[in-house]
Coordinates of C-alpha atoms and ligand atoms in Angstrom, one line a residue:
X19 CA -16.8 -176.1 57.2
X20 CA -13.5 -178.0 57.3
X21 CA -12.2 -180.0 55.5
X22 CA -8.9 -182.2 55.6
X23 CA -7.1 -184.1 52.7
X24 CA -4.9 -186.3 54.3
X25 CA -1.9 -188.8 53.6
X26 CA -2.0 -187.8 49.9
X27 CA 2.1 -189.7 47.9
X28 CA 3.3 -185.6 46.8
X29 CA 2.1 -182.4 47.2
X30 CA 2.8 -179.5 43.8
X31 CA 2.6 -176.4 46.3
X32 CA 3.7 -173.6 43.6
X33 CA 4.2 -172.3 46.4
X34 CA 6.1 -168.9 46.5
X35 CA 5.2 -166.0 44.7
X36 CA 2.9 -165.5 42.0
X37 CA 4.2 -165.0 38.2
X38 CA 6.6 -167.8 37.8
X39 CA 9.3 -166.1 35.9
X40 CA 13.5 -167.2 34.9
X41 CA 15.3 -167.9 37.3
X42 CA 12.2 -169.0 40.3
X43 CA 11.6 -172.1 37.3
X44 CA 14.5 -173.4 39.5
X45 CA 13.3 -173.0 42.9
X46 CA 9.8 -174.9 42.3
X47 CA 9.7 -178.2 44.1
X48 CA 7.4 -181.2 44.9
X49 CA 6.8 -181.9 48.4
X50 CA 6.8 -185.5 49.5
X51 CA 3.3 -185.9 50.1
X52 CA 1.5 -185.1 53.7
X53 CA -1.5 -183.2 54.6
X54 CA -3.7 -179.5 53.4
X55 CA -6.1 -178.4 56.2
X56 CA -9.0 -175.9 54.3
X57 CA -11.0 -174.2 56.6
X58 CA -13.7 -171.0 55.8
X59 CA -11.7 -172.1 52.1
X60 CA -8.7 -170.9 52.6
X61 CA -5.8 -173.1 52.4
X62 CA -4.6 -173.0 56.4
X63 CA -1.8 -175.3 56.8
X64 CA -0.2 -177.9 54.6
X65 CA 1.7 -180.8 55.1
X66 CA 0.6 -181.7 58.3
X67 CA -3.1 -182.8 59.6
X68 CA -4.9 -180.7 61.5
X69 CA -7.4 -182.3 64.2
X70 CA -10.9 -180.7 64.7
X71 CA -13.2 -181.0 61.0
X72 CA -15.7 -181.3 60.2
X73 CA -15.0 -183.7 56.1
X74 CA -11.9 -186.1 55.7
X75 CA -10.4 -187.1 52.3
X76 CA -8.7 -189.9 52.2
X77 CA -5.4 -189.2 49.5
X78 CA -3.4 -191.9 50.2
X79 CA -0.6 -192.4 46.8
X80 CA -3.0 -189.7 45.3
X81 CA -0.4 -186.2 44.1
X82 CA -2.2 -183.1 45.0
X83 CA -2.0 -179.7 42.5
X84 CA -3.4 -176.5 43.3
X85 CA -7.1 -176.0 41.2
X86 CA -6.0 -175.6 37.2
X87 CA -6.6 -171.9 35.8
X88 CA -8.0 -171.3 32.4
X89 CA -6.7 -168.4 31.6
X90 CA -8.5 -167.6 28.3
X91 CA -12.2 -169.6 26.7
X92 CA -14.3 -167.8 24.4
X93 CA -17.1 -169.9 27.1
X94 CA -20.1 -168.6 27.0
X95 CA -21.0 -169.5 22.7
X96 CA -23.6 -171.9 21.5
X97 CA -23.3 -174.6 19.1
X98 CA -19.8 -176.3 17.0
X99 CA -18.5 -175.6 13.2
X100 CA -17.8 -179.6 12.6
X101 CA -18.0 -178.5 8.8
X102 CA -15.5 -175.7 9.0
X103 CA -13.2 -178.2 10.7
X104 CA -13.4 -180.5 8.3
X105 CA -13.1 -177.7 5.5
X106 CA -10.2 -176.7 6.9
X107 CA -8.8 -181.0 6.7
X108 CA -9.9 -180.8 3.3
X109 CA -7.0 -177.5 2.7
X110 CA -9.4 -174.6 3.5
X111 CA -7.8 -171.6 5.8
X112 CA -8.9 -170.4 8.5
X113 CA -9.3 -166.7 7.4
X114 CA -11.4 -168.2 4.0
X115 CA -13.8 -169.8 6.3
X116 CA -13.9 -166.1 8.1
X117 CA -16.6 -164.7 6.0
X118 CA -19.7 -163.4 6.2
X119 CA -21.7 -165.9 7.1
X120 CA -18.6 -168.9 8.6
X121 CA -16.7 -168.4 11.7
X122 CA -16.8 -166.2 14.5
X123 CA -20.2 -164.4 12.8
X124 CA -21.7 -168.2 12.9
X125 CA -22.0 -168.8 15.8
X126 CA -22.4 -165.1 16.5
X127 CA -25.8 -165.6 14.3
X128 CA -26.0 -169.5 16.9
X129 CA -25.7 -167.5 19.7
X130 CA -28.2 -164.4 18.5
X131 CA -31.0 -167.4 17.2
X132 CA -30.5 -169.5 20.9
X133 CA -32.7 -168.4 23.9
X134 CA -30.3 -167.9 26.9
X135 CA -31.5 -171.2 28.5
X136 CA -30.2 -173.0 25.3
X137 CA -26.8 -170.4 26.3
X138 CA -26.4 -171.4 28.9
X139 CA -27.7 -174.9 29.4
X140 CA -24.6 -176.1 26.7
X141 CA -22.5 -174.1 28.2
X142 CA -23.1 -175.7 31.4
X143 CA -21.8 -179.0 30.2
X144 CA -18.8 -177.6 28.9
X145 CA -18.1 -176.4 32.2
X146 CA -19.1 -178.9 34.2
X147 CA -16.1 -181.1 31.5
X148 CA -13.8 -178.8 32.3
X149 CA -14.2 -179.5 36.3
X150 CA -14.0 -183.1 36.5
X151 CA -10.1 -181.7 34.0
X152 CA -9.1 -179.7 37.1
X153 CA -10.6 -176.7 35.5
X154 CA -11.4 -174.6 39.2
X155 CA -10.9 -171.4 38.1
X156 CA -12.2 -170.3 34.2
X157 CA -12.1 -166.6 32.0
X158 CA -15.2 -166.6 29.9
X159 CA -15.2 -164.1 27.1
X160 CA -18.3 -161.6 24.9
X161 CA -16.8 -161.1 21.1
X162 CA -19.6 -163.4 19.5
X163 CA -22.0 -160.1 19.6
X164 CA -20.7 -157.0 16.8
X165 CA -23.7 -155.2 18.6
X166 CA -22.9 -153.2 21.9
X167 CA -27.0 -154.5 22.9
X168 CA -25.2 -158.5 21.7
X169 CA -21.8 -157.6 23.8
X170 CA -23.5 -156.7 26.4
X171 CA -26.4 -160.1 26.3
X172 CA -23.4 -162.4 25.8
X173 CA -21.5 -160.9 28.7
X174 CA -24.9 -161.1 31.1
X175 CA -25.2 -165.1 30.2
X176 CA -21.3 -165.0 30.9
X177 CA -21.5 -164.1 34.7
X178 CA -25.3 -165.8 35.1
X179 CA -23.2 -168.8 34.4
X180 CA -20.5 -167.8 36.8
X181 CA -23.5 -168.3 39.3
X182 CA -24.9 -172.0 38.0
X183 CA -21.0 -173.5 38.2
X184 CA -18.7 -174.5 40.7
X185 CA -16.1 -172.9 39.7
X186 CA -14.7 -169.1 39.4
X187 CA -15.8 -167.2 37.0
X188 CA -13.2 -163.6 35.4
X189 CA -15.5 -161.9 32.4
X190 CA -13.2 -160.5 29.7
X191 CA -15.1 -158.0 27.2
X192 CA -13.7 -158.9 24.0
X193 CA -15.4 -156.2 22.9
X194 CA -13.2 -156.1 19.4
X195 CA -13.8 -160.0 17.5
X196 CA -14.8 -159.1 14.3
X197 CA -16.4 -156.2 12.0
X198 CA -20.0 -156.3 12.6
X199 CA -22.0 -155.7 9.3
X200 CA -22.2 -152.6 7.8
X201 CA -20.1 -151.3 9.7
X202 CA -16.4 -149.8 9.3
X203 CA -14.3 -150.7 11.9
X204 CA -13.4 -147.1 13.0
X205 CA -17.0 -146.1 13.5
X206 CA -17.1 -150.0 15.8
X207 CA -14.2 -149.5 17.7
X208 CA -16.2 -145.9 18.7
X209 CA -18.7 -147.2 19.5
X210 CA -16.5 -149.3 21.7
X211 CA -15.0 -147.7 23.2
X212 CA -18.1 -144.6 23.8
X213 CA -20.6 -147.1 24.9
X214 CA -19.7 -150.9 25.3
X215 CA -17.1 -150.3 27.8
X216 CA -18.5 -147.9 29.6
X217 CA -21.7 -150.1 30.0
X218 CA -20.3 -152.8 30.7
X219 CA -17.9 -151.5 33.0
X220 CA -20.9 -150.1 35.6
X221 CA -22.8 -153.2 35.7
X222 CA -19.6 -154.6 36.8
X223 CA -19.7 -157.1 34.1
X224 CA -16.1 -157.6 32.9
X225 CA -13.0 -157.2 34.3
X226 CA -10.6 -156.6 30.9
X227 CA -10.9 -156.1 27.7
X228 CA -9.8 -158.0 24.7
X229 CA -9.4 -157.3 21.1
X230 CA -8.4 -160.2 18.0
X231 CA -5.4 -157.6 15.9
X232 CA -5.4 -159.4 12.9
X233 CA -5.9 -159.1 8.7
X234 CA -9.7 -160.5 9.2
X235 CA -10.5 -158.6 12.3
X236 CA -8.5 -155.4 13.5
X237 CA -4.8 -152.9 13.1
X238 CA -3.0 -151.3 16.4
X239 CA -4.5 -148.2 16.1
X240 CA -7.9 -150.0 17.3
X241 CA -6.0 -151.7 20.1
X242 CA -4.3 -148.0 20.9
X243 CA -7.4 -146.4 20.8
X244 CA -9.7 -149.5 23.4
X245 CA -6.9 -149.9 25.6
X246 CA -7.4 -145.7 26.5
X247 CA -11.1 -146.4 27.0
X248 CA -10.6 -149.9 29.4
X249 CA -8.3 -147.9 31.4
X250 CA -10.5 -145.2 32.1
X251 CA -12.9 -147.9 32.8
X252 CA -10.6 -149.5 35.1
X253 CA -10.2 -152.7 33.1
X254 CA -7.7 -155.3 32.3
X255 CA -5.9 -154.9 28.9
X256 CA -5.3 -158.2 26.8
X257 CA -5.1 -158.9 23.3
X258 CA -5.0 -161.5 20.4
X259 CA -1.5 -160.7 19.2
X260 CA 0.4 -162.5 16.0
X261 CA -2.0 -165.6 15.8
X262 CA -2.3 -165.4 11.5
X263 CA 0.7 -163.7 10.7
X264 CA 3.3 -161.4 12.7
X265 CA 1.6 -157.8 13.3
X266 CA 3.9 -156.1 16.1
X267 CA 1.3 -157.6 18.5
X268 CA 2.4 -158.4 21.3
X269 CA 6.2 -156.1 21.4
X270 CA 2.4 -153.7 21.1
X271 CA 0.9 -155.5 23.7
X272 CA 4.6 -154.8 26.6
X273 CA 4.5 -150.8 25.2
X274 CA 0.7 -150.4 26.4
X275 CA 0.9 -152.2 29.7
X276 CA -1.6 -155.0 28.4
X277 CA -2.4 -157.8 30.8
X278 CA -1.0 -160.2 28.5
X279 CA -0.8 -160.6 24.7
X280 CA -2.1 -164.7 24.0
X281 CA -2.0 -166.7 20.6
X282 CA 1.4 -165.7 19.5
X283 CA 2.7 -168.2 16.7
X284 CA 4.2 -165.6 14.8
X285 CA 6.2 -163.1 17.7
X286 CA 9.4 -162.4 16.5
X287 CA 12.6 -163.2 19.0
X288 CA 12.6 -158.5 19.6
X289 CA 8.8 -159.5 20.5
X290 CA 9.9 -162.1 23.2
X291 CA 13.1 -160.2 24.8
X292 CA 9.7 -157.1 25.0
X293 CA 7.9 -159.7 26.9
X294 CA 10.3 -160.6 28.7
X295 CA 11.2 -157.7 30.5
X296 CA 7.8 -156.1 30.7
X297 CA 4.8 -158.2 33.1
X298 CA 2.3 -158.4 30.4
X299 CA 2.0 -162.4 29.7
X300 CA 2.8 -164.5 26.9
X301 CA -0.1 -166.6 26.5
X302 CA -0.2 -170.2 25.5
X303 CA -2.8 -171.1 23.4
X304 CA -1.9 -174.9 21.6
X305 CA -5.2 -176.3 21.6
X306 CA -5.7 -174.1 18.0
X307 CA -2.2 -174.9 16.7
X308 CA -3.3 -178.2 17.2
X309 CA -6.5 -177.5 15.6
X310 CA -5.5 -175.0 12.6
X311 CA -2.3 -177.5 12.0
X312 CA -0.2 -175.0 12.2
X313 CA 3.4 -175.2 11.4
X314 CA 3.9 -171.6 12.9
X315 CA 4.1 -172.0 16.8
X316 CA 5.6 -169.6 19.4
X317 CA 9.0 -169.5 20.8
X318 CA 8.2 -170.6 23.4
X319 CA 11.4 -171.7 24.9
X320 CA 12.6 -168.3 24.2
X321 CA 9.5 -167.1 26.0
X322 CA 10.5 -169.1 28.9
X323 CA 14.2 -168.6 29.0
X324 CA 14.2 -165.2 28.8
X325 CA 12.5 -164.9 30.9
X326 CA 8.6 -163.6 30.4
X327 CA 6.0 -164.6 32.6
X328 CA 4.7 -167.7 30.6
X329 CA 1.3 -169.2 30.9
X330 CA -1.2 -171.4 29.4
X331 CA -5.1 -171.4 28.5
X332 CA -7.2 -173.9 25.6
X333 CA -8.8 -171.4 24.2
X334 CA -12.3 -173.0 23.8
X335 CA -14.0 -171.7 21.0
X336 CA -16.3 -173.3 18.3
X337 CA -13.9 -172.4 16.1
X338 CA -10.4 -172.5 16.8
X339 CA -10.1 -174.3 19.9
X340 CA -13.0 -176.8 20.1
X341 CA -10.8 -178.4 24.0
X342 CA -12.4 -177.9 27.2
X343 CA -9.1 -179.9 28.5
X344 CA -6.4 -178.0 30.4
X345 CA -5.0 -181.7 30.4
X346 CA -4.7 -181.7 27.2
X347 CA -3.2 -178.2 26.5
X348 CA -1.0 -179.1 28.8
X349 CA 0.0 -181.6 27.0
X350 CA 0.0 -180.7 23.7
X351 CA 2.0 -177.5 24.9
X352 CA 4.9 -180.1 25.9
X353 CA 4.6 -181.7 22.6
X354 CA 4.2 -179.3 20.1
X355 CA 5.6 -176.1 22.0
X356 CA 8.8 -177.9 24.0
X357 CA 7.4 -177.0 27.5
X358 CA 8.3 -178.9 29.9
X359 CA 5.3 -180.9 31.9
X360 CA 6.1 -178.8 35.2
X361 CA 6.6 -175.4 32.5
X362 CA 3.3 -176.6 31.3
X363 CA 1.6 -177.0 34.9
X364 CA 2.9 -173.8 36.3
X365 CA 1.1 -172.6 32.7
X366 CA -2.4 -173.0 34.0
X367 CA -1.9 -172.6 37.1
X368 CA -0.5 -169.3 39.1
X369 CA 0.9 -168.1 36.2
X370 CA -2.7 -168.2 34.3
X371 CA -4.3 -167.1 38.3
X372 CA -1.6 -163.7 37.7
X373 CA -3.2 -163.1 33.7
X374 CA -7.0 -162.6 35.4
X375 CA -5.8 -161.2 38.3
X376 CA -6.4 -163.5 40.4
X377 CA -2.3 -163.9 41.6
X378 CA -3.1 -163.3 45.1
X379 CA -6.5 -165.9 45.6
X380 CA -5.3 -169.5 43.4
X381 CA -2.9 -171.0 41.1
X382 CA -0.8 -172.0 44.4
X383 CA -1.7 -174.4 47.3
X384 CA -0.7 -172.4 50.4
X385 CA -1.9 -170.8 53.3
X386 CA -4.5 -167.9 53.1
X387 CA -5.3 -168.6 48.9
X388 CA -8.6 -170.8 48.2
X389 CA -8.4 -174.4 49.4
X390 CA -9.2 -175.2 45.1
X391 CA -6.7 -178.5 44.7
X392 CA -7.2 -181.8 42.1
X393 CA -6.5 -184.7 43.7
X394 CA -4.4 -186.8 40.5
X395 CA -4.6 -190.3 41.6
X396 CA -1.0 -190.9 39.8
X397 CA 2.4 -191.5 41.5
X398 CA 3.0 -187.8 40.2
X399 CA 1.7 -184.3 38.5
X400 CA 3.3 -185.2 34.9
X401 CA 1.1 -188.5 34.3
X402 CA -1.1 -185.9 33.7
X403 CA 0.6 -184.9 30.5
X404 CA 2.0 -188.1 30.0
X405 CA -1.7 -189.9 29.1
X406 CA -4.4 -186.1 29.2
X407 CA -7.1 -188.7 28.5
X408 CA -7.0 -190.8 31.0
X409 CA -9.3 -190.2 34.2
X410 CA -6.5 -189.7 36.3
X411 CA -8.6 -187.2 38.8
X412 CA -10.0 -188.7 41.2
X413 CA -11.9 -184.6 43.5
X414 CA -11.8 -181.5 42.6
X415 CA -11.8 -179.0 45.4
X416 CA -13.2 -175.5 44.8
X417 CA -13.0 -173.1 47.8
X418 CA -12.9 -176.6 49.9
X419 CA -15.5 -178.5 49.2
X420 CA -16.1 -181.7 47.4
X421 CA -17.4 -179.8 44.3
X422 CA -16.4 -183.2 41.8
X423 CA -16.4 -186.5 43.1
X424 CA -15.4 -189.2 40.4
X425 CA -17.1 -192.1 40.6
X426 CA -16.3 -195.3 42.6
X427 CA -14.3 -192.8 45.0
X428 CA -16.8 -192.2 47.6
X429 CA -14.8 -194.0 50.3
X430 CA -12.5 -192.3 49.8
X431 CA -14.5 -189.0 51.4
X432 CA -16.2 -189.2 55.5
X433 CA -18.0 -186.4 56.2
Ligands
NIG513 O1 -9.1 -167.2 19.9 N1 -8.8 -165.1 16.4 C1 -10.4 -165.1 17.2 N2 -10.6 -166.1 18.5 C2 -10.5 -167.4 18.5 C3 -11.6 -167.9 17.2 C4 -12.3 -167.5 17.2 C5 -13.3 -168.5 16.1 O2 -13.1 -169.0 15.0 O3 -14.7 -168.1 16.7 C6 -9.3 -168.0 18.4 O4 -8.2 -168.8 17.8
FE514 FE1 -9.2 -166.5 21.3

């Protein structure tokens, strides 16, 4: 099937090399309008209109950006924790809620009690909300299982969700998120490395492994053990790093060749240099900073200026970031971390695709890549960051198919 998106006002292609870092930011140009031709799910030309199409989308007056890529979410999960948020707003710390019955343990219990159908229905609704806000690719994770069987169940649910939603879904095994009851850290890391990761890899359930390094969770020696097991299983390694304190985790991630180090609220300027000199992406999650009202912010400007690979995600989860919208996360990245709108867009497209190992597949508007497009009823892409809660998005295209059409926009689409 062919699709022609015609006569747009401007196109932010982000074409060129991926990821974008350092001087490459200076080369980004916004194309003045034109059309995009798609065939068999791929982009075949940008700028001119090819004929002979099955469907035509009239993008007059619109700005086109690549489909957004959310490189860090905790889907699938089940249920919310609004009371914990209210407690935090009255002064209780996240670390103090994280006990046997609160925080991650609470979400683990909610997941265990829910049926597969309930989890999929709950998570698919959030994926739909993400689609309407422009997300065409997202990461899913385990981490609310806390036993080998329950982690495998959550990974299988992630793959089931992938079959049900219009987006491209990549799955990470968050093998060490909280210390399971009745075990110590070393015991659980042994099980995760020896049993969970080989089983998950053999079943093709995930492409990466993640660990939460924090005083309330795991330490760098555990990250090293998991990294060895991940390597043996052919999986990329990621880490929740320096979110609540400086544990030297980002610097560690660069030395061990991790794909990404995420959060970074307390990462030092030393870690900035390490990240800039490495291919480990720095993933910024301002939704968690906003939700936890954290004063400590990642050294985002220093990271960009030193030439690190900077990406941005929602961290969608029921505890620290109940935020599904990448435009909102981008706006928070600009307001809280002083990113420019273009840096936020790059972080949520081409660089996020790099984090997920999809840099040759998604995140840019370029011939040969997947035809994943977001069509904005706005004169420039900056409106997305300027008015993040506005209903700018008229259509979302995934692999050349119209996956979402804003009610009232039907006349723009001729089949
Ligand atoms: O990315 N901090 C660790 N993991 C999540 C929160 C998980 C939760 O509270 O359920 C995060 O912030
Ligand atoms: Fe997270």
